[in-house]
Coordinates of C-alpha atoms and ligand atoms in Angstrom, one line a residue:
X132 CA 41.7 3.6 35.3
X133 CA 44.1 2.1 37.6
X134 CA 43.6 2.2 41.9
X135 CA 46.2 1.8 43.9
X136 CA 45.7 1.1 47.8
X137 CA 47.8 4.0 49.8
X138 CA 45.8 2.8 53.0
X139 CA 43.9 0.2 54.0
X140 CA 43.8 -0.5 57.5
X141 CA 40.0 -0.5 59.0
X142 CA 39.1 2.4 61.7
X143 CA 42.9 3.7 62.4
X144 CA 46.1 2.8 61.1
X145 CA 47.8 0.0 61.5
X146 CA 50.9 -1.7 61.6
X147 CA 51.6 -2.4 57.8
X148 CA 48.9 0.3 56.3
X149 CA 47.9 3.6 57.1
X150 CA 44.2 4.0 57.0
X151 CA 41.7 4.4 54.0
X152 CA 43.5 6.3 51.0
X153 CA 43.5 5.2 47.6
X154 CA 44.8 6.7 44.4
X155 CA 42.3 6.5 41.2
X156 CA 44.5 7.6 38.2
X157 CA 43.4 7.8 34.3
X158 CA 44.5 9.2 31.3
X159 CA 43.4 13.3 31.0
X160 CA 44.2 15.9 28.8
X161 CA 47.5 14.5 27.2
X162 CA 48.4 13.6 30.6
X163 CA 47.7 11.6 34.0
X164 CA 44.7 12.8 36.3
X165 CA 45.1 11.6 39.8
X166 CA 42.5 11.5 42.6
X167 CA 42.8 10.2 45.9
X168 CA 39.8 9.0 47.6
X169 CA 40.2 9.7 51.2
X170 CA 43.0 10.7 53.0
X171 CA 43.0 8.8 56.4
X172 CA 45.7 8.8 59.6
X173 CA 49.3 8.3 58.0
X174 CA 48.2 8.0 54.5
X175 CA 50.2 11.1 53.8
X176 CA 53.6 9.5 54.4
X177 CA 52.8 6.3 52.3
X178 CA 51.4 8.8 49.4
X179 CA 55.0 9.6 48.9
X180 CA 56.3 6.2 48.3
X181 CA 54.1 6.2 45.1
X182 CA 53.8 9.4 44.0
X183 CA 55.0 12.9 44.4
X184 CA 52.3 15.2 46.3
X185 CA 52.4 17.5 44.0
X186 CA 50.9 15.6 40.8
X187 CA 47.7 15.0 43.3
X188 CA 45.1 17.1 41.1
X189 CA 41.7 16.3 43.4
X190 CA 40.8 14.8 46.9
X191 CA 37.5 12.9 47.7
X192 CA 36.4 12.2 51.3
X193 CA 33.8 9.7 52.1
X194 CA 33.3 11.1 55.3
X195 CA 34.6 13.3 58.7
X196 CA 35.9 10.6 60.3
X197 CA 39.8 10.3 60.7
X198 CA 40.4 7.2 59.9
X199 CA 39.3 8.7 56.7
X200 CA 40.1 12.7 56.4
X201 CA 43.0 13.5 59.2
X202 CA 45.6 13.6 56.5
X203 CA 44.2 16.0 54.6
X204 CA 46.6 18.5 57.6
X205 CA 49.7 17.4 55.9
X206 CA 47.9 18.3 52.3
X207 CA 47.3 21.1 53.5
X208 CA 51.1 22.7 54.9
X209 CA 52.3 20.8 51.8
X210 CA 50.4 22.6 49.2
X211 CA 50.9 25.7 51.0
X212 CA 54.0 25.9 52.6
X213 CA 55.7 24.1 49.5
X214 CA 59.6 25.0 48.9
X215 CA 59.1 26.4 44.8
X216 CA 55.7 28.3 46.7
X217 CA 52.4 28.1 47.2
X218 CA 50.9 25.1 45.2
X219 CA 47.4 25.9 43.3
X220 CA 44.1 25.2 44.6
X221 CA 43.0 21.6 43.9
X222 CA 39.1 20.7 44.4
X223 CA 38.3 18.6 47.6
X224 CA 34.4 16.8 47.1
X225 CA 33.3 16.0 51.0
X226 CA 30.6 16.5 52.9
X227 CA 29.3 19.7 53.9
X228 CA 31.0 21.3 57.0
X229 CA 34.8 19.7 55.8
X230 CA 36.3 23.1 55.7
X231 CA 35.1 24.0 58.9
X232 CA 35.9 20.4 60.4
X233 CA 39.3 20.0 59.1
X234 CA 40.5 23.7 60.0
X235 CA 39.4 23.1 63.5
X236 CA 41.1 19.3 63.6
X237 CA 44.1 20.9 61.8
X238 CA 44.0 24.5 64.6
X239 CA 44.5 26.8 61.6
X240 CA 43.1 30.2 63.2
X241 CA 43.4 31.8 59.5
X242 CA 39.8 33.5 58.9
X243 CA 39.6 31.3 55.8
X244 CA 40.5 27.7 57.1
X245 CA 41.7 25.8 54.9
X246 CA 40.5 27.3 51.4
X247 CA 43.6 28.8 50.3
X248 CA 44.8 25.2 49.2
X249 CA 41.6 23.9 48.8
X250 CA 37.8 24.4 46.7
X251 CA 35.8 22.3 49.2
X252 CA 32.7 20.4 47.2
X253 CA 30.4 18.7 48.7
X254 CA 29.0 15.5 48.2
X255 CA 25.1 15.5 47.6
X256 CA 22.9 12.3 47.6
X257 CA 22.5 11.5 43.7
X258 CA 24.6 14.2 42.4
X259 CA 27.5 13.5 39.8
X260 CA 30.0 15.6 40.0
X261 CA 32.9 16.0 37.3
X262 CA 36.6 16.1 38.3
X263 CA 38.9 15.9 35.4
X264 CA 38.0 12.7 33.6
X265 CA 36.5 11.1 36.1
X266 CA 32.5 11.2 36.4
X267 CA 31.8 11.0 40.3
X268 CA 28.2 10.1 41.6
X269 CA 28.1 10.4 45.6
X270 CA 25.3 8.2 47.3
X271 CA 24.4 8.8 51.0
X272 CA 25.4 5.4 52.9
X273 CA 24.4 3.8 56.2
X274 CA 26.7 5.3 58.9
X275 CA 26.7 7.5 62.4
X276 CA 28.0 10.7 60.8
X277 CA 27.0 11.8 56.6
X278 CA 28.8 9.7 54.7
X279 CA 28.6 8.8 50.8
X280 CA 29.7 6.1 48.7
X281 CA 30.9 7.3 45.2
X282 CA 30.5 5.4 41.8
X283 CA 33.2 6.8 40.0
X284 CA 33.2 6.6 35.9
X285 CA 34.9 7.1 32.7
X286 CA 34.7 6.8 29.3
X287 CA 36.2 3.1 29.8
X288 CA 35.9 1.5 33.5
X289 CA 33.5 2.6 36.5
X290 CA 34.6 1.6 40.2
X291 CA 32.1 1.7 43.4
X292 CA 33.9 2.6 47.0
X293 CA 31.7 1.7 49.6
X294 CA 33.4 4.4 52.2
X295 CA 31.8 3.2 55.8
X296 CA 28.3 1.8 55.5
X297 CA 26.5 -1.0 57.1
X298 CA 24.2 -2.7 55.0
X299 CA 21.4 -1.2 52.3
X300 CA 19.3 -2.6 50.6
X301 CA 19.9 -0.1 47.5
X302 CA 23.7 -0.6 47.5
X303 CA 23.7 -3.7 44.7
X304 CA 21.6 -1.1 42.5
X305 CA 24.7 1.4 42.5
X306 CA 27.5 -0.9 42.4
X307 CA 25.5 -2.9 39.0
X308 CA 26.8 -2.5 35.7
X309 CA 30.3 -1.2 37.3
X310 CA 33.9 -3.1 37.0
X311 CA 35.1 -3.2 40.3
X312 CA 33.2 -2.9 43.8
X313 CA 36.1 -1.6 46.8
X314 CA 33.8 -2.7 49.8
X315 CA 34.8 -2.2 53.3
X316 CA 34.3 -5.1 55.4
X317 CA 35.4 -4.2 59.2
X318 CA 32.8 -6.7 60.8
X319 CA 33.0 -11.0 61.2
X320 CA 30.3 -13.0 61.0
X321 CA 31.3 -14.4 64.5
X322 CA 30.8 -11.1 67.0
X323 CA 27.7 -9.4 67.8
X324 CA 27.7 -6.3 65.5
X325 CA 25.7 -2.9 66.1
X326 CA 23.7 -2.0 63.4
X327 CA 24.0 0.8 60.9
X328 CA 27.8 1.1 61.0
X329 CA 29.6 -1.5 58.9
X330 CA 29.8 -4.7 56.9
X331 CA 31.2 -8.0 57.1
X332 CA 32.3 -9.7 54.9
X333 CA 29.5 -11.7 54.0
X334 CA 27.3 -9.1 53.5
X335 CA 29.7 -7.6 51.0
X336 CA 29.8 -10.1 49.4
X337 CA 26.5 -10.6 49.3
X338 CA 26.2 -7.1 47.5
X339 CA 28.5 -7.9 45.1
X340 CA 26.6 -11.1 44.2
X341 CA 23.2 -9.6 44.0
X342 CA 25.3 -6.7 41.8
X343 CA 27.1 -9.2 39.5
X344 CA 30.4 -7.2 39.5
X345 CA 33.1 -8.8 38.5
X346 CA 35.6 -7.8 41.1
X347 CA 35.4 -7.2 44.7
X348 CA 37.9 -5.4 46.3
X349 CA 37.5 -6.1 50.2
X350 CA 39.1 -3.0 52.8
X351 CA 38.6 -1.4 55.8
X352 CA 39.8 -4.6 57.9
X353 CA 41.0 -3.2 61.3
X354 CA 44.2 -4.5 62.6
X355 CA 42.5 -6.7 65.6
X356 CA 40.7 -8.5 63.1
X357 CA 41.8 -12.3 61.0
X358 CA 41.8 -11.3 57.6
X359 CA 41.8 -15.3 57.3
X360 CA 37.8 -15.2 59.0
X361 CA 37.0 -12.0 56.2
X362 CA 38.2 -13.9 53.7
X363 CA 35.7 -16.9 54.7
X364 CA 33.1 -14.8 54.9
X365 CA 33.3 -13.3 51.7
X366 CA 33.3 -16.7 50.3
X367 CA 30.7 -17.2 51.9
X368 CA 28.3 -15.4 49.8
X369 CA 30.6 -14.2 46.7
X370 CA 32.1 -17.1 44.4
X371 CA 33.2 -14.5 42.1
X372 CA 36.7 -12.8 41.9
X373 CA 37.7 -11.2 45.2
X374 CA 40.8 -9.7 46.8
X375 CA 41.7 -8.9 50.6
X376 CA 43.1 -5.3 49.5
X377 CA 47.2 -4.7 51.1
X378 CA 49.0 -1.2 51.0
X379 CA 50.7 -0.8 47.7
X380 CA 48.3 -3.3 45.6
X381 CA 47.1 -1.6 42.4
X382 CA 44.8 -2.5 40.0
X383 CA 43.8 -1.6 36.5
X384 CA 40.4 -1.7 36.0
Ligands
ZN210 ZN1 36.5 4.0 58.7
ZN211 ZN1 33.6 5.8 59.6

């Protein structure tokens, strides 16, 4: 499978990356499937450097907030306000409530919200659900609002995305036996940091060590923070392969 980083940018977009999006694309059906897993602030508009909206066959949200799931409005008039017509449903895994949440953030007053684009999912803790050829298992994470990590598989690579979590003990347990590990790291070591909320880099890194994987893809680093300092803590703990994640790296995994 190949990942390619729309967005990036920790908590809200900044200046050189929208926030979390990323494009998972492998091989299906004689073709090219394409999920994107999450759809953060501005993500739509750098979607569209890469690929045409159109070829996107299935969303995944982590979780409801909009640093990860705001774009999911300019989906949504795409798909059904489209120039050659409406655009058929694609299936969008989230938690439970999305449809309900996103209608309301997007002001639709249509009795059915946003379903005419969309066949909301949701995520359930442990559950594996299959979107074209990708094999999606959504674990329940360590954050203020329901959010899920996804192990995502297929017949030839398997990828862990954190989403927003601060640190489990059960998160080396998923992420083992995988190929890659895209970790969000929005905390230093340095600043007093509430619990329950998010990583820093050392402690991703620490659960990439205690996983053995053999990459660690680091995200989520908000703009106010030295990507230098995450990159020192992720050392700090990890000696294995690891990349500070930019808009428009990809990766084939
Ligand atoms: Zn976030
Ligand atoms: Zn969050």
């Amino acid at each position: 499978m190949k990942i390619t980083v729309i967005g990036c940018a920790g908590s809200f977009a900044g200046p050189d990356s929208p926030a979390s999006s990323y494009l998972v694309e492998a091989p299906f059906e004689g073709g090219t499937f394409r999920l994107l897993l999450d759809v953060g602030s501005g993500s739509f508009g750098a979607l569209q450097r890469h690929v045409d909206p159109v070829l996107i066959d299935a969303i995944s949200i982590s979780h409801l907030h909009p640093d990860h799931c705001f774009d999911i409005s300019g989906h949504y008039v795409f798909r059904k306000y489209h120039p050659s017509g409406q655009l058929p449903q694609i299936p969008v895994l989230a938690p439970e409530g999305a449809d309900w949440h996103l209608s309301n953030a997007y002001g639709t007053t249509a009795p059915n919200g946003m379903t005419l684009p969309f066949n909301f999912l949701h995520h359930i803790d442990g559950q594996t659900t299959t979107l074209g050829p990708f094999a999606i298992e959504s674990k329940l994470v360590s954050h203020p609002v329901p959010t899920f990590a996804v192990k995502i598989s297929t017949a030839d690579a398997s990828l862990v995305y954190s989403g927003d979590t601060g640190p489990m003990d059960s998160l080396a347990d998923f992420v083992r036996g995988t190929d890659a590990f895209l970790c969000e790291a929005s905390f230093v070591e340095s600043a007093e940091n509430p619990p329950h909320l998010h990583l820093t880099g050392a402690e991703a890194g620490a659960i990439a060590r205690d996983a053995d994987v053999p990459l660690l893809l680091v995200t989520h680093i908000p703009s106010w923070t030295d990507r230098a300092e995450v990159q020192r803590d992720v050392e700090s703990t990890f000696s294995g392969e690891s990349v500070l994640v930019s808009q428009g790296d990809s990766f084939d995994i």
